[in-house]
Coordinates of C-alpha atoms (C1' of nucleotides) in Angstrom, one line a residue:
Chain A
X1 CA -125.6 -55.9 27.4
X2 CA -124.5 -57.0 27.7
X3 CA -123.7 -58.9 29.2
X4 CA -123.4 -62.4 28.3
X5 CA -120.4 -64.9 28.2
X6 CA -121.1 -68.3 27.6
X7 CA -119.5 -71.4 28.2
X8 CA -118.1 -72.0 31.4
X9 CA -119.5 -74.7 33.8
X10 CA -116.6 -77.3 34.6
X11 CA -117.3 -76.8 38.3
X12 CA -113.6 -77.8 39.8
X13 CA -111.3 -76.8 38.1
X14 CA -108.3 -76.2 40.4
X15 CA -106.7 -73.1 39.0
X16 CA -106.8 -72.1 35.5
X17 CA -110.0 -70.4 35.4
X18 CA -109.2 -70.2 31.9
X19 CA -111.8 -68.7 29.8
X20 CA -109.5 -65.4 29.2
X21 CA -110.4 -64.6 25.8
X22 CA -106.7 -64.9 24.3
X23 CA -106.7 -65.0 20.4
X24 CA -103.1 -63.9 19.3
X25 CA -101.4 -64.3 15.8
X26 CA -98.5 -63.4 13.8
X27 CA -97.8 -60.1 12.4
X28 CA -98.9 -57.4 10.0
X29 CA -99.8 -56.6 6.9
X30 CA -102.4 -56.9 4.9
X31 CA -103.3 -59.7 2.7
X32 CA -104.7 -62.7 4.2
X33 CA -102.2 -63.5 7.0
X34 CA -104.9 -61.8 9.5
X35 CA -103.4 -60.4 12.1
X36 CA -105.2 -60.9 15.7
X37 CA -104.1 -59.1 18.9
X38 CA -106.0 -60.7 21.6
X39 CA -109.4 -58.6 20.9
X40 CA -111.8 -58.4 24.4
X41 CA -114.9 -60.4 24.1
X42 CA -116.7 -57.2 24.6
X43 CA -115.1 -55.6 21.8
X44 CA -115.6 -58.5 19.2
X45 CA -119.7 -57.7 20.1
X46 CA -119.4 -54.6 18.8
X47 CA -117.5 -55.8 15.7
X48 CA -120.1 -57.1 15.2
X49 CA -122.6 -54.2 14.9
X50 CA -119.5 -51.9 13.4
X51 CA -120.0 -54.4 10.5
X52 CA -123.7 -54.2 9.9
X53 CA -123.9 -50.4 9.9
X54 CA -120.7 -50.0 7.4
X55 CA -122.6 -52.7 5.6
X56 CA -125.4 -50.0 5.3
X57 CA -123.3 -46.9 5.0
X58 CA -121.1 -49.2 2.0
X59 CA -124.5 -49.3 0.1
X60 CA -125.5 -45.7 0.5
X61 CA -122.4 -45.1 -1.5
X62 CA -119.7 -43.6 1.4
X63 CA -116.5 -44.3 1.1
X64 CA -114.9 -43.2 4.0
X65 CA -116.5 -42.4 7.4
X66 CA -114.9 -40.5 10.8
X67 CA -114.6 -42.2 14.1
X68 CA -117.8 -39.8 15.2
X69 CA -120.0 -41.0 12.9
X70 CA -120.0 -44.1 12.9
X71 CA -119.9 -44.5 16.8
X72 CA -122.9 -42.5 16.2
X73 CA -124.6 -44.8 14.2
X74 CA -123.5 -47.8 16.3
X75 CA -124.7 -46.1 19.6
X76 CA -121.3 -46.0 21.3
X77 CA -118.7 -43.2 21.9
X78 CA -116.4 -42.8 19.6
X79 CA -113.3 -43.2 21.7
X80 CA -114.6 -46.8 22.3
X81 CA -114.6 -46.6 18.6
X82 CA -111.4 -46.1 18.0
X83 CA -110.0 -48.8 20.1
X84 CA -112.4 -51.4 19.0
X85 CA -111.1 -51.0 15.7
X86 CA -107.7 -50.3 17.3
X87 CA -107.1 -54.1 17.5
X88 CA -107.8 -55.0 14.5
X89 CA -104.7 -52.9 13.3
X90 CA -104.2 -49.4 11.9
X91 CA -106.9 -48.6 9.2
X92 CA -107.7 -45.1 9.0
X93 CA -106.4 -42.0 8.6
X94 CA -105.6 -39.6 10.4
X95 CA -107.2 -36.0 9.3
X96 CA -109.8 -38.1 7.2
X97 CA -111.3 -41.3 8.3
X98 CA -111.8 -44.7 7.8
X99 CA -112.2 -45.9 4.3
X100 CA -115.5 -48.2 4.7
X101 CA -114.5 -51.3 2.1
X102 CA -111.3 -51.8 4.2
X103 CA -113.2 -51.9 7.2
X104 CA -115.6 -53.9 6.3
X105 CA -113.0 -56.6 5.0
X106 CA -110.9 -56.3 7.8
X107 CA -114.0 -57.2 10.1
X108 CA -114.9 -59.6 8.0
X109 CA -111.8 -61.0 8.2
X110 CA -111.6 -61.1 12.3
X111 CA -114.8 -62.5 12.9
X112 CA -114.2 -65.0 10.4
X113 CA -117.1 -64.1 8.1
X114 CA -114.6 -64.8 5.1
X115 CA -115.5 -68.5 5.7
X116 CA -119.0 -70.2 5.8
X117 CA -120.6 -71.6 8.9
X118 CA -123.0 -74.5 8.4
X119 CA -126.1 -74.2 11.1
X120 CA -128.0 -76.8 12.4
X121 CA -131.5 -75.9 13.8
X122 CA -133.2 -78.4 16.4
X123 CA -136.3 -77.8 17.3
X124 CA -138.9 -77.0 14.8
X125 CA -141.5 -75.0 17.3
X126 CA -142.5 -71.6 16.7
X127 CA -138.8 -70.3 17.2
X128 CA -137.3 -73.0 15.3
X129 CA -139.4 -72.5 12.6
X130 CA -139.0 -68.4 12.1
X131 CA -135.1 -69.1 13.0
X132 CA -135.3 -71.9 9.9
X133 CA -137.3 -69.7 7.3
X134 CA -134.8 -66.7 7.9
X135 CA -133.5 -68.6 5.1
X136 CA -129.3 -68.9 4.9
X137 CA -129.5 -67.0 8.0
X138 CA -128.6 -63.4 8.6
X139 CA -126.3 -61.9 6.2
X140 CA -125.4 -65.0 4.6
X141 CA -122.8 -66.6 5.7
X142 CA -124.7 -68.7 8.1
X143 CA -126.4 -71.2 6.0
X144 CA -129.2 -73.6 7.8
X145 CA -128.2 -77.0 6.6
X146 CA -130.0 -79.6 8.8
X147 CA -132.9 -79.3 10.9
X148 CA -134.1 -81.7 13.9
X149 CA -136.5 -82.8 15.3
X150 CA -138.8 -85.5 17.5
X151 CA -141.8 -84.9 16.4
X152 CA -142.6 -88.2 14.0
X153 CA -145.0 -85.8 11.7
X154 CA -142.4 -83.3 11.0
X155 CA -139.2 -85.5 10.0
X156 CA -139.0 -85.6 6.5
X157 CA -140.8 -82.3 5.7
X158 CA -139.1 -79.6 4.3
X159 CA -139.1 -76.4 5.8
X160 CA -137.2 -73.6 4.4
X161 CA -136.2 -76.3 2.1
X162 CA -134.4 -78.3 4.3
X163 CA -135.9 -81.7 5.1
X164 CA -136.3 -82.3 9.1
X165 CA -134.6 -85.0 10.8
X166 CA -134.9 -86.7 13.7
X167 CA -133.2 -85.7 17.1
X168 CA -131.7 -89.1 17.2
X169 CA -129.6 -88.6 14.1
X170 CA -128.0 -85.5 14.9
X171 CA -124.6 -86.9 15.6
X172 CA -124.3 -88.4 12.3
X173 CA -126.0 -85.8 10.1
X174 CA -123.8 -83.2 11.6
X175 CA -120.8 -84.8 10.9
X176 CA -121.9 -85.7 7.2
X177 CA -122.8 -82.3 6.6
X178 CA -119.5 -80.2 8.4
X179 CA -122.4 -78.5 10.4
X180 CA -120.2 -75.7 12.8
X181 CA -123.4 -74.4 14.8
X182 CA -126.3 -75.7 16.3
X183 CA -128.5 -73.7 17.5
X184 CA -131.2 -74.8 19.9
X185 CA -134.2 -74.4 20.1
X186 CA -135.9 -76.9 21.6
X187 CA -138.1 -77.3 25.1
X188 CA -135.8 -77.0 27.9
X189 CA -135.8 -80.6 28.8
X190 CA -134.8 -81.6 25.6
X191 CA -131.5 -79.0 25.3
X192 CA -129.2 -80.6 27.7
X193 CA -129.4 -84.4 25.8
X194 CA -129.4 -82.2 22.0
X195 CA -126.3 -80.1 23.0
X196 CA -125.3 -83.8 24.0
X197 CA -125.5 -84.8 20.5
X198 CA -124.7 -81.8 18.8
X199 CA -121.4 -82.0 20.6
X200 CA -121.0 -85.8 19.5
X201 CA -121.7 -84.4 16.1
X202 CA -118.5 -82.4 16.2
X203 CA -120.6 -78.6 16.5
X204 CA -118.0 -76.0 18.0
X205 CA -120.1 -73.7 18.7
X206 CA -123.8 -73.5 20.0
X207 CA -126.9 -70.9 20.3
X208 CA -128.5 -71.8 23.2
X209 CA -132.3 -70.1 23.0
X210 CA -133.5 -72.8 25.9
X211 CA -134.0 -71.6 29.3
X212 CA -131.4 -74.1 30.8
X213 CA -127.6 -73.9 31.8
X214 CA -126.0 -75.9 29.7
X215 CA -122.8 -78.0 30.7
X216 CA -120.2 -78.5 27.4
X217 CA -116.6 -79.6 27.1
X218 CA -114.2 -77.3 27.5
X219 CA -113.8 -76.8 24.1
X220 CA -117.2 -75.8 23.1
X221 CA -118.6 -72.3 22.5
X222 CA -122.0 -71.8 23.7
X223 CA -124.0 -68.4 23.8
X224 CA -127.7 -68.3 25.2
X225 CA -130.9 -66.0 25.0
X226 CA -132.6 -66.0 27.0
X227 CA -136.3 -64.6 26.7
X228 CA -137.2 -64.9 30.3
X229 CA -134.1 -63.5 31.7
X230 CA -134.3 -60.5 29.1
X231 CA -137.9 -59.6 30.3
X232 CA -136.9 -59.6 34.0
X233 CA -134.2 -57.4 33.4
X234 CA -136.3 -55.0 31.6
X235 CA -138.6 -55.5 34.9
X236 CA -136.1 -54.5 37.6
X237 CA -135.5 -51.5 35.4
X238 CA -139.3 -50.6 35.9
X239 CA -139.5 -51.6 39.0
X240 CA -136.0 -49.8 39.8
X241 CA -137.5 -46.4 38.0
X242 CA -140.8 -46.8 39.9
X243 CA -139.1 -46.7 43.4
X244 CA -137.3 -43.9 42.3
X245 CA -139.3 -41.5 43.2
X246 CA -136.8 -40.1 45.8
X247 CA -134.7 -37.9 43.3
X248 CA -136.9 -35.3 43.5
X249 CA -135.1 -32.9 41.3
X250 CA -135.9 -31.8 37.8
X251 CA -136.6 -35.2 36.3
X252 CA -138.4 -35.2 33.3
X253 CA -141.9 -37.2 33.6
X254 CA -142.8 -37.6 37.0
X255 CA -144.7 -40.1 37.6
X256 CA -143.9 -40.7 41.3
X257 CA -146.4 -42.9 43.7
X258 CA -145.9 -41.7 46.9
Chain B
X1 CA -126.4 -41.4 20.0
X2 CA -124.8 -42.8 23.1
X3 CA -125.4 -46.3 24.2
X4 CA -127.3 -45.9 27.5
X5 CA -125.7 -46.2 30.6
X6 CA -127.9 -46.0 33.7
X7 CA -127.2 -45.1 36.7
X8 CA -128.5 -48.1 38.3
X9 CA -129.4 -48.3 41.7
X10 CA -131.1 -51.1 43.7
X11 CA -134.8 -51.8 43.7
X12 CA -136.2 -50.9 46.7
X13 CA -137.1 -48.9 50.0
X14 CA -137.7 -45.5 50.5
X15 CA -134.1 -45.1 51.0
X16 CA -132.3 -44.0 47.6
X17 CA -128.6 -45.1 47.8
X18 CA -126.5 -42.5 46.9
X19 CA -125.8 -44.2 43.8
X20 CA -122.5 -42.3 43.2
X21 CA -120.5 -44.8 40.6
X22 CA -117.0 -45.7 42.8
X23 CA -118.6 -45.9 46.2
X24 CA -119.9 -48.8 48.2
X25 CA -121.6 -48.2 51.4
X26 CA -119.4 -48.6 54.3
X27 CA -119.6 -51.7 55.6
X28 CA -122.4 -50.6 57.8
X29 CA -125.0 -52.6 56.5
X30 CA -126.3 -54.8 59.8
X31 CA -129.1 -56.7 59.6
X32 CA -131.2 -54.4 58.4
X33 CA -134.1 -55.1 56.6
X34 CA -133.8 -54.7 52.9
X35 CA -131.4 -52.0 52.3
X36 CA -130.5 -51.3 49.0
X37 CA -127.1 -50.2 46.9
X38 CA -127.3 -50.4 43.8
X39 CA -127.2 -53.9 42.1
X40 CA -124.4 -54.7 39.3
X41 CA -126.5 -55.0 35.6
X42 CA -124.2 -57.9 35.3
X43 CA -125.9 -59.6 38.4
X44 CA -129.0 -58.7 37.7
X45 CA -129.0 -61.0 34.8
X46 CA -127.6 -63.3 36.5
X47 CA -130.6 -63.3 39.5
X48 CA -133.1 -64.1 36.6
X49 CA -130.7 -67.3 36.3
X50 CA -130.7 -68.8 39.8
X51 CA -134.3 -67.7 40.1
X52 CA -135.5 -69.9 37.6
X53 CA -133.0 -72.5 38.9
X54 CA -134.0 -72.1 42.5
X55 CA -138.0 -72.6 41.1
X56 CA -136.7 -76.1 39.6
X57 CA -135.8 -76.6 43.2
X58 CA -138.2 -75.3 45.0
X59 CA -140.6 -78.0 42.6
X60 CA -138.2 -80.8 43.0
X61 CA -138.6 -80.2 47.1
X62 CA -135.4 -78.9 48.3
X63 CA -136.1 -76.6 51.2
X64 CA -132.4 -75.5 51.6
X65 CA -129.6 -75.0 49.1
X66 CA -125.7 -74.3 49.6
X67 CA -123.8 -72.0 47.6
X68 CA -121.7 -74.4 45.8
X69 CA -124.5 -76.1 44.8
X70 CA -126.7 -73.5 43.5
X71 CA -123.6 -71.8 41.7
X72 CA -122.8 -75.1 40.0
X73 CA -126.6 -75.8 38.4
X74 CA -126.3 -72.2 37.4
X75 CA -123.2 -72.6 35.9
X76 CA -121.3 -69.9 37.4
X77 CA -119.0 -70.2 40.7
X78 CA -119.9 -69.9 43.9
X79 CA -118.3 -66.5 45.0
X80 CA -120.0 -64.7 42.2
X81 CA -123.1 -66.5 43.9
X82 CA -122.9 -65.3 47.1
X83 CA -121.9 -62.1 45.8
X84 CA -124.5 -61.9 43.8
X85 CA -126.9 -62.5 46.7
X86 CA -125.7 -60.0 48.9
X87 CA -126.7 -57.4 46.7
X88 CA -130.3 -58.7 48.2
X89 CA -129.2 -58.8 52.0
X90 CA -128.5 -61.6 53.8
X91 CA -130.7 -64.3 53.6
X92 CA -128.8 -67.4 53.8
X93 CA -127.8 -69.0 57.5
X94 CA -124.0 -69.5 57.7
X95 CA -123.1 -73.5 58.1
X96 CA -126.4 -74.3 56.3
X97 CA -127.1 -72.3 53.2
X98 CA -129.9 -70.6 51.8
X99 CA -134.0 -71.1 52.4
X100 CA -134.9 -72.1 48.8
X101 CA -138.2 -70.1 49.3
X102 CA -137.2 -67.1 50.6
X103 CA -134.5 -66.3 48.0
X104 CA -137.1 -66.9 45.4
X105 CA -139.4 -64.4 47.2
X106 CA -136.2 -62.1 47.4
X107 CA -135.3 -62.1 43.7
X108 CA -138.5 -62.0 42.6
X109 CA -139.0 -59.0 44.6
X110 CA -136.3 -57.9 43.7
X111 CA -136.5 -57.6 40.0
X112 CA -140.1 -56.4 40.1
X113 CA -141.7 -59.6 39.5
X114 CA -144.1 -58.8 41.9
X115 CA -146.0 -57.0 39.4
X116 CA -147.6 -57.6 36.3
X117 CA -145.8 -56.1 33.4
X118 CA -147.8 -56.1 30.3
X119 CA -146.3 -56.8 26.7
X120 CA -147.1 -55.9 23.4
X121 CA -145.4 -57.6 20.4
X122 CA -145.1 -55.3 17.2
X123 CA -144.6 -57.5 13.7
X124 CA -146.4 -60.6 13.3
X125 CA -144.1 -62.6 11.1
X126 CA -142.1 -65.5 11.8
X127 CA -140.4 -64.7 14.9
X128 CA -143.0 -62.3 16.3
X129 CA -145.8 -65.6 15.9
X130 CA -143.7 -67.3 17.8
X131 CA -143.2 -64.5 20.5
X132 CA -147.2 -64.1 20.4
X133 CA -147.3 -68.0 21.2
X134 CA -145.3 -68.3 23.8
X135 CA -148.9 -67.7 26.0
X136 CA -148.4 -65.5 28.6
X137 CA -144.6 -65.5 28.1
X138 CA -142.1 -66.9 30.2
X139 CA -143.0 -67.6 33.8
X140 CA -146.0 -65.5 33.7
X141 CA -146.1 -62.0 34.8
X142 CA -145.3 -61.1 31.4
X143 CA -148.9 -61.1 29.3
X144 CA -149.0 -59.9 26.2
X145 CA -151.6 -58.0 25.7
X146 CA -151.1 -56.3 22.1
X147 CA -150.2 -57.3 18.8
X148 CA -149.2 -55.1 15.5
X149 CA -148.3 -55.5 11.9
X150 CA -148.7 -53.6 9.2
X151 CA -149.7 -56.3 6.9
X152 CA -154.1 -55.5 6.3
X153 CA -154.5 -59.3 5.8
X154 CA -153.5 -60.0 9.7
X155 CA -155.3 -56.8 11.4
X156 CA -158.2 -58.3 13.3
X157 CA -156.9 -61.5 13.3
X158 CA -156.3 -63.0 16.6
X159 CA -153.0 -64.7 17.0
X160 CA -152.6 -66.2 20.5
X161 CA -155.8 -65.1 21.4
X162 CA -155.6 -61.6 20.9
X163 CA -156.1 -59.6 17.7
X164 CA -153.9 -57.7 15.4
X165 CA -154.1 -54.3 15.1
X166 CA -152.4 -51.6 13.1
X167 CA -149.1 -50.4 13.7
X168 CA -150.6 -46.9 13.6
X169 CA -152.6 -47.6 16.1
X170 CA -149.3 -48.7 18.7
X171 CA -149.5 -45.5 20.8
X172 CA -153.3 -45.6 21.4
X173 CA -153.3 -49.0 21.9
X174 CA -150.3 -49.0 24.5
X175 CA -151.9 -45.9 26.6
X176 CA -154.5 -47.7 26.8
X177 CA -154.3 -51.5 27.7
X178 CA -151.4 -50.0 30.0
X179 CA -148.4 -51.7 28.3
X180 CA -145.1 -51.5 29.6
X181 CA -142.7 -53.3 27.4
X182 CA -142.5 -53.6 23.6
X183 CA -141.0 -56.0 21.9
X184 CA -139.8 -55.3 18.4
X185 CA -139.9 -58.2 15.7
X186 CA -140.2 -56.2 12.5
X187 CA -137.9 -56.0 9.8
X188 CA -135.0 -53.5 10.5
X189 CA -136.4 -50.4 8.5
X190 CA -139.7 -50.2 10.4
X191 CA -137.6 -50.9 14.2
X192 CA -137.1 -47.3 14.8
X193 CA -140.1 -46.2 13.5
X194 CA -142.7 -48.6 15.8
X195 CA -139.8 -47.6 18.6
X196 CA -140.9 -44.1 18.2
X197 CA -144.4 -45.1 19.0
X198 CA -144.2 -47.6 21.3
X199 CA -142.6 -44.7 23.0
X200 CA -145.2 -42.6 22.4
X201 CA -147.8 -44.9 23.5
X202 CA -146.0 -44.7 27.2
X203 CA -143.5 -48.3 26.9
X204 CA -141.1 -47.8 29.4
X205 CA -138.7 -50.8 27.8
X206 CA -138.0 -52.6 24.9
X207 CA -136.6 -55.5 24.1
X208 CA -135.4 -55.1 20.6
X209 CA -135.2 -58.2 17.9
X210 CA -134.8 -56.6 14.6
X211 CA -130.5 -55.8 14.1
X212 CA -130.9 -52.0 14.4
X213 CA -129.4 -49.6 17.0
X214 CA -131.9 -47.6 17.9
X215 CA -132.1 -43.8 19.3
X216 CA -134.8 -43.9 22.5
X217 CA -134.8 -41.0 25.0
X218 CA -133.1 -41.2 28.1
X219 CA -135.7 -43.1 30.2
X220 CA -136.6 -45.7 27.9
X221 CA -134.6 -49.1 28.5
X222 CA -133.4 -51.1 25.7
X223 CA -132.3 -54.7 25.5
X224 CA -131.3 -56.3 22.1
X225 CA -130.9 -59.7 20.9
X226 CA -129.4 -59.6 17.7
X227 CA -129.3 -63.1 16.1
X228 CA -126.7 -61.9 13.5
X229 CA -124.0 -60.5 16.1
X230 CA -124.9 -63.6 18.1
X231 CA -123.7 -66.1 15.4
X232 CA -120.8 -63.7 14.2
X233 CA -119.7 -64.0 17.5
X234 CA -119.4 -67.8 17.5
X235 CA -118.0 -67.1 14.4
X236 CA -115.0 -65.2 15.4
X237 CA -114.2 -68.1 18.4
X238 CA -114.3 -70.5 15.6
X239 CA -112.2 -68.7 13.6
X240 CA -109.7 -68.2 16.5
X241 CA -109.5 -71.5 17.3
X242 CA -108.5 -72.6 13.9
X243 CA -106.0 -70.3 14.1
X244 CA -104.8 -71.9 17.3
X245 CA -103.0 -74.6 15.7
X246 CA -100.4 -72.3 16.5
X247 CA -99.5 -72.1 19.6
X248 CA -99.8 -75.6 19.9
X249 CA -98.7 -76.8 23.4
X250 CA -101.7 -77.3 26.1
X251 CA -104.2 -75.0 27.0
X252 CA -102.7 -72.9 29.8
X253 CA -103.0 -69.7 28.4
X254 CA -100.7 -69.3 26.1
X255 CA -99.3 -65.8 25.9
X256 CA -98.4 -66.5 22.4
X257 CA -95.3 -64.8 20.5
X258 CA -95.6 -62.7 17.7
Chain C
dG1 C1' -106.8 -28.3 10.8
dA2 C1' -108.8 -32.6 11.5
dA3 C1' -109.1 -37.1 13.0
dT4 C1' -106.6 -41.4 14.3
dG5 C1' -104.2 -44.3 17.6
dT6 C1' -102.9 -45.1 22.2
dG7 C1' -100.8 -44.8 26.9
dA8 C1' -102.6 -43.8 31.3
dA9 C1' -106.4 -43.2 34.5
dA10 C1' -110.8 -44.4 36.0
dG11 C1' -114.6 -47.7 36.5
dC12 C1' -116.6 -52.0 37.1
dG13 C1' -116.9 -56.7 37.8
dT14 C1' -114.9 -61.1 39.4
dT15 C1' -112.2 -63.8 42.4
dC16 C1' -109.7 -64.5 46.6
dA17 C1' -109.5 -65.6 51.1
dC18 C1' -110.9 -65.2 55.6
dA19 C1' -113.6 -63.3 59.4
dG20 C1' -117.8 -64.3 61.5
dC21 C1' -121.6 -66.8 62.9
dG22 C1' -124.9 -70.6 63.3
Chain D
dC1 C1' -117.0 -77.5 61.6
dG2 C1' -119.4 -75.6 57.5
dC3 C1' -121.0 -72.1 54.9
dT4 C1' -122.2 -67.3 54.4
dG5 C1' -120.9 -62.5 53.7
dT6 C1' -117.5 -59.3 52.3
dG7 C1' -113.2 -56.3 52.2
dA8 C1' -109.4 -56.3 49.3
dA9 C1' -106.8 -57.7 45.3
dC10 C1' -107.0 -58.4 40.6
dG11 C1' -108.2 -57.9 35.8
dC12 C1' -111.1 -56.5 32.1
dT13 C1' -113.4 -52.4 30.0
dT14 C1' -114.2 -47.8 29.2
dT15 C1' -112.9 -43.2 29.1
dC16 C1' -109.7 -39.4 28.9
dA17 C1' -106.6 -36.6 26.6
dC18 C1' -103.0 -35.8 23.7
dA19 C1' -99.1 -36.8 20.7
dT20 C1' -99.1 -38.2 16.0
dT21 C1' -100.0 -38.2 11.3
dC22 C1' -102.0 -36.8 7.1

DNA sequence: GAATGTGAAAGCGTTCACAGCG
DNA sequence: CGCTGTGAACGCTTTCACATTC
């Protein structure tokens, strides 16, 4: 996966290649004084999935859950497991388990999902349009509260019952409304000049689902996906498997072209 | 189950590199013609990047590009660059820089574009319309070819140009238009289920939208992109940096105290 | 007995810095 | 001289394995 990473463009900077994900905080205990180690990028991913399948196993009524299972159900080893939640403190255990409501607040907590995120969508295309109606966004949270556009017949009309606005208000309407993300969404020629404006618009973070490298501040958070990039991966995998014929040896389905 | 971990190696050639994980080839590696060790996953994402950067290019005109200057549009630096590219061989020419043509012959080879890899998109809804739209997909060479749903009032109906058809029907369908990669866009409790069956119907990847893990065999590839972890992602950044107000002084890396 | 939490080791991937070549 | 190609150093991740705790 993944593989990803974000921001990141400043061509010269002399030294300070910075971008060492560093998060560090004061100490201990429960309550809300969270408590964050500097947690690997990688790991915070996860987290993220930890979350969705305690979410799941919270509403099928368990209470508590062991290490194996639930790297089971997140398709990773448990010993990953275990350090993953390792940084966000000590919350199981030992001899039982994890106890699922703690976990779930405690990664709540870290990822910050105890506060709301206003989302700005711009571009109302096909994408923008199924990203808009997913209505407040996945797992709440994340509600959509501004939408943009350039197209003249669009402004104005609601979609997912937020009225669209033009591209050249972005700046201001994000700033009125506290928007945190904007997501984009828009042709590739248009991202560069929106993640222009989203930035004016004081957005820390962007979703960047336009096929272009986008250059930010320093201080910005951007993540892309990339469609195009996550078909030719899948490619060289087929391509990689089809030249493999060499192995010979007991591989399942052959399949070889000589 | 475990999250997959392939052993990758590279993409081409009779010649299958021993693809034992610590071991890089002595340095042997003259001028050969295309010999391959195994390519980082990491930079193979990163090859869909400068190819489509290097196509901008190639359209603009520009015969020849230099390192720097390729790194820079594709935001990364230019060591990883040329790193990246040696994975392919050498095709660059020292004091100029790099054919523009070549290397875009090169990577496309290189990850299989080559070919024609066909695509079927499984749940017509918001997100999956806008998948079907997309025409052809990104930078061609990736036609769909198939569409399913469950829903009785879109079977038959053409989206895109070609028809919906059951979701029962995924494994004939697939065997038979020859379909290679499935993309999932179906709400989270069908995933697994239409993952089963693209299986079945002979998909050797999938790229996966809905925020499931899922369980494929050992040969199938999976890519996600998981809208939910993206944003909670952003989320925890934002949430560090507010904390940040800590450590206060400039941005060199605090090593904060506890 | 059972499962967590974690140093230490092993893998990877990125960056450095320079040899090598046009 | 300029720029590529790459061994070697470095740093982030993952995995191992076991002491620790309930």
């Amino acid at each position: 996966m993944v593989a990803r990473r974000g921001r990141r463009n400043g061509a010269e900077v002399p030294f300070d290649a910075d971008n060492a994900p560093t998060a560090e905080m004061p100490a201990v205990t429960d309550g809300d004084p969270v408590r964050v180690r500097s947690i690997p990028e990688a790991a915070v991913a996860r987290l993220a999935v930890y979350l969705r399948v305690l979410s799941a196993m919270a509403e099928q009524g368990s209470t508590t859950v062991a290490s194996e299972e639930l790297a089971t159900a997140a398709g990773v080893n448990s010993a990953k497991l275990r350090k993953d939640l390792s940084y966000l403190g000590s919350y199981g255990t030992r001899g039982v388990g994890y106890d699922v409501r703690v976990l779930v607040g405690q990664i709540e907590r870290t990822l910050g999902l105890t506060r709301q995120h206003k989302v700005a969508v711009v571009g109302i295309g096909n994408l923008g349009h199924a990203l808009a109606n997913y209505g407040g966004f996945p797992g709440r949270g994340f509600p959509v509260e501004a939408l943009f556009d350039v197209d003249p017949d669009l402004i104005g009309v609601p979609v997912g019952g937020i009225p669209v606005s033009h591209l050249d208000d972005i700046p201001e309407v994000c700033a009125e409304r506290g928007i945190s993300i904007g997501v984009i969404a828009t042709p590739p020629t248009a991202a560069q000049s929106v993640c222009d404006r989203l930035v004016a618009g004081g957005v820390q973070c962007i979703l960047n689902f336009a096929p272009v490298v986008l250059q930010v501040p320093e201080h910005i958070e951007v993540r892309k996906v990339d469609l195009a990039v996550e078909l030719q991966i899948l490619s060289f995998h087929v391509a990689r498997r089809a030249d493999e014929k060499k192995g010979s040896h007991a591989v399942g389905n052959g399949m070889v072209v000589p």
